[in-house]
Amino acid sequence: MNLHYETPLVESELISQVAGCRVYLKLENVQNGGSFKIRGIGYHCTKEQGRGCERLISSSGGNAGIATAYAGRKLGMSVTVIVPQSTPNITRNRIEKEGAAVIVHGKTWNEANEYSLSLATEPGNAHIHPFDHPNIWNGHSSLVTELNSQLQGTKPDALVLSVGGGGLLNGVVQGLQSSGWGDVPVIAVETNGADSFAAACKAGKLVTLPDITSVAKCLGAKTVSQRSLDLIKEHPIYSTVVPDKAAVDSCYKLLDDHRLLVEPACGAALAVVYNPHILDDLQQQGKLPTPLRTVVVIVCGGNCVDIELLSKWKKELSKQDELKMV
Ligand code: PLV
């Protein structure tokens, strides 16, 4: 049983004008649970039920928890979600509305995850990791199968996505490779202060960040998955880091251009097409083709935002800028 559905792929004329190429948006923000997460999590939970598990224990920055709660409701399984203190109340409430129990533990997702692992050892319980499991990557790969049929097999010149722990990246690359699109470059975007993939690419080994200082808490895995690091040897993946301000500004721009509200974790990917110098730089380095015709952005969505939070972040970030200028 699929717990996700096919999301729209829309061509954005407004963003295309800014980016200087044809920009398509894969709208995972309208997916069940408000983000792409249900693709992988739904598949994983279904498999765990098939193995005889009865209860789901999820650790999450928010969106994976919502997806697990949704999956549990559909599959008739009880769900407990462990979130860190940084997960906003709107998200905690949304998880509870899906019928799951919420436990708040630790400052960042890493501490919440440690605790969830200790709960999951009870017989009948399945631990639902938000990104680091082959079932998750399998489920996320459905995004590319859909994209391929929506573009009628026409290969895009590049794909842009956000990276937290790397589950989306791993799934999308798997999907690209199995669709005969193994040469499509992937621009893998993080924000400053949640940039564990960039740090790992630079060091050539996994790096654990001391803290998550970005507002994009849902990109806040202190260490990226080993699979993501391994994939840079198999696929053209270009790690890119944008400032929080660019991510938040891009959320506003998407709201204005398309009347869609997404969280900064998603704004990070949108920042690449709203700030075309990023594409230009990659072209100049020979990483993207010239001319660049078609770019697909995975609008991963996210529930950890409302209009008040977005304007609070905007104010805080412009204050930081003012302080820097003094
Ligand atoms: N969020 C995870 C991990 O948080 C979660 O628990 O929900 N965009 C959005 C809106 C997300 O929520 C996430 C992951 C990502 C992008 C990155 O996905 P990943 O982890 O598969 O690279 C700490």
PDB file of C-alpha atoms and ligand atoms in Angstrom, residues 34-37 58-66 84 109-110 130-132 136-137 140 161-170 216-221 224 228 263-266 300-304, ligand 1:
ATOM      1  CA  GLY A  34       3.149  18.344   4.380  1.00  0.00           C
ATOM      2  CA  SER A  35       6.564  17.119   3.184  1.00  0.00           C
ATOM      3  CA  PHE A  36       8.281  14.448   1.065  1.00  0.00           C
ATOM      4  CA  LYS A  37       8.931  12.397   4.203  1.00  0.00           C
ATOM      5  CA  SER A  58      10.141   7.886  15.723  1.00  0.00           C
ATOM      6  CA  SER A  59      12.791  10.503  16.387  1.00  0.00           C
ATOM      7  CA  SER A  60      12.351  13.673  14.427  1.00  0.00           C
ATOM      8  CA  GLY A  61      12.932  17.351  13.957  1.00  0.00           C
ATOM      9  CA  GLY A  62       9.199  17.410  13.138  1.00  0.00           C
ATOM     10  CA  ASN A  63       8.329  16.336   9.626  1.00  0.00           C
ATOM     11  CA  ALA A  64       9.439  12.717   9.864  1.00  0.00           C
ATOM     12  CA  GLY A  65       7.399  12.530  13.063  1.00  0.00           C
ATOM     13  CA  ILE A  66       4.304  13.836  11.316  1.00  0.00           C
ATOM     14  CA  PRO A  84      13.962  18.046  20.493  1.00  0.00           C
ATOM     15  CA  TRP A 109      17.511  15.957  17.044  1.00  0.00           C
ATOM     16  CA  ASN A 110      20.639  13.912  17.892  1.00  0.00           C
ATOM     17  CA  PRO A 130      14.111   9.943   9.865  1.00  0.00           C
ATOM     18  CA  PHE A 131      16.773   9.396   7.195  1.00  0.00           C
ATOM     19  CA  ASP A 132      19.302   6.582   7.697  1.00  0.00           C
ATOM     20  CA  ILE A 136      13.610   5.218   3.548  1.00  0.00           C
ATOM     21  CA  TRP A 137      15.816   5.699   0.474  1.00  0.00           C
ATOM     22  CA  HIS A 140      12.060   8.481  -1.472  1.00  0.00           C
ATOM     23  CA  LEU A 161      17.385  19.470  -3.055  1.00  0.00           C
ATOM     24  CA  SER A 162      18.007  20.113   0.642  1.00  0.00           C
ATOM     25  CA  VAL A 163      20.176  17.886   2.827  1.00  0.00           C
ATOM     26  CA  GLY A 164      19.618  17.226   6.525  1.00  0.00           C
ATOM     27  CA  GLY A 165      20.827  13.718   7.312  1.00  0.00           C
ATOM     28  CA  GLY A 166      20.867  12.888   3.608  1.00  0.00           C
ATOM     29  CA  GLY A 167      17.888  10.528   3.290  1.00  0.00           C
ATOM     30  CA  LEU A 168      16.303  12.584   0.517  1.00  0.00           C
ATOM     31  CA  LEU A 169      19.643  12.841  -1.289  1.00  0.00           C
ATOM     32  CA  ASN A 170      20.267   9.080  -1.025  1.00  0.00           C
ATOM     33  CA  ALA A 216      16.622  25.402   9.546  1.00  0.00           C
ATOM     34  CA  LYS A 217      16.340  22.952  12.450  1.00  0.00           C
ATOM     35  CA  CYS A 218      14.922  20.251  10.181  1.00  0.00           C
ATOM     36  CA  LEU A 219      18.285  20.149   8.401  1.00  0.00           C
ATOM     37  CA  GLY A 220      19.811  19.720  11.822  1.00  0.00           C
ATOM     38  CA  ALA A 221      21.477  16.317  11.839  1.00  0.00           C
ATOM     39  CA  VAL A 224      25.187  13.160   7.761  1.00  0.00           C
ATOM     40  CA  SER A 228      25.525  10.278   1.432  1.00  0.00           C
ATOM     41  CA  GLU A 263      10.020  26.109   6.108  1.00  0.00           C
ATOM     42  CA  PRO A 264      13.667  27.287   5.866  1.00  0.00           C
ATOM     43  CA  ALA A 265      14.813  23.661   5.390  1.00  0.00           C
ATOM     44  CA  CYS A 266      13.092  23.962   2.005  1.00  0.00           C
ATOM     45  CA  CYS A 300      10.436  19.451   0.175  1.00  0.00           C
ATOM     46  CA  GLY A 301       7.859  21.466   2.155  1.00  0.00           C
ATOM     47  CA  GLY A 302       7.783  21.235   5.935  1.00  0.00           C
ATOM     48  CA  ASN A 303       5.420  22.017   8.812  1.00  0.00           C
ATOM     49  CA  CYS A 304       7.820  23.724  11.238  1.00  0.00           C
TER      50      CYS A 304
HETATM   51  N1  PLV B   1      13.892  16.511   8.526  1.00  0.00           N
HETATM   52  C1  PLV B   1      14.071  15.414   9.471  1.00  0.00           C
HETATM   53  C2  PLV B   1      15.314  15.509  10.248  1.00  0.00           C
HETATM   54  O1  PLV B   1      15.330  16.580  11.149  1.00  0.00           O
HETATM   55  C3  PLV B   1      12.827  15.252  10.330  1.00  0.00           C
HETATM   56  O2  PLV B   1      12.916  14.625  11.362  1.00  0.00           O
HETATM   57  O3  PLV B   1      11.765  15.703   9.937  1.00  0.00           O
HETATM   58  N2  PLV B   1      13.371  19.243   4.248  1.00  0.00           N
HETATM   59  C4  PLV B   1      12.532  19.084   5.285  1.00  0.00           C
HETATM   60  C5  PLV B   1      11.300  19.905   5.319  1.00  0.00           C
HETATM   61  C6  PLV B   1      12.844  18.159   6.298  1.00  0.00           C
HETATM   62  O4  PLV B   1      12.014  17.984   7.314  1.00  0.00           O
HETATM   63  C7  PLV B   1      14.058  17.429   6.220  1.00  0.00           C
HETATM   64  C8  PLV B   1      14.438  16.414   7.249  1.00  0.00           C
HETATM   65  C9  PLV B   1      14.887  17.639   5.105  1.00  0.00           C
HETATM   66  C10 PLV B   1      14.510  18.557   4.142  1.00  0.00           C
HETATM   67  C11 PLV B   1      16.183  16.902   4.914  1.00  0.00           C
HETATM   68  O5  PLV B   1      15.946  15.560   4.690  1.00  0.00           O
HETATM   69  P1  PLV B   1      17.068  14.479   4.967  1.00  0.00           P
HETATM   70  O6  PLV B   1      17.261  14.395   6.458  1.00  0.00           O
HETATM   71  O7  PLV B   1      16.481  13.234   4.408  1.00  0.00           O
HETATM   72  O8  PLV B   1      18.295  14.933   4.296  1.00  0.00           O
HETATM   73  C12 PLV B   1      16.520  16.691  11.915  1.00  0.00           C
END
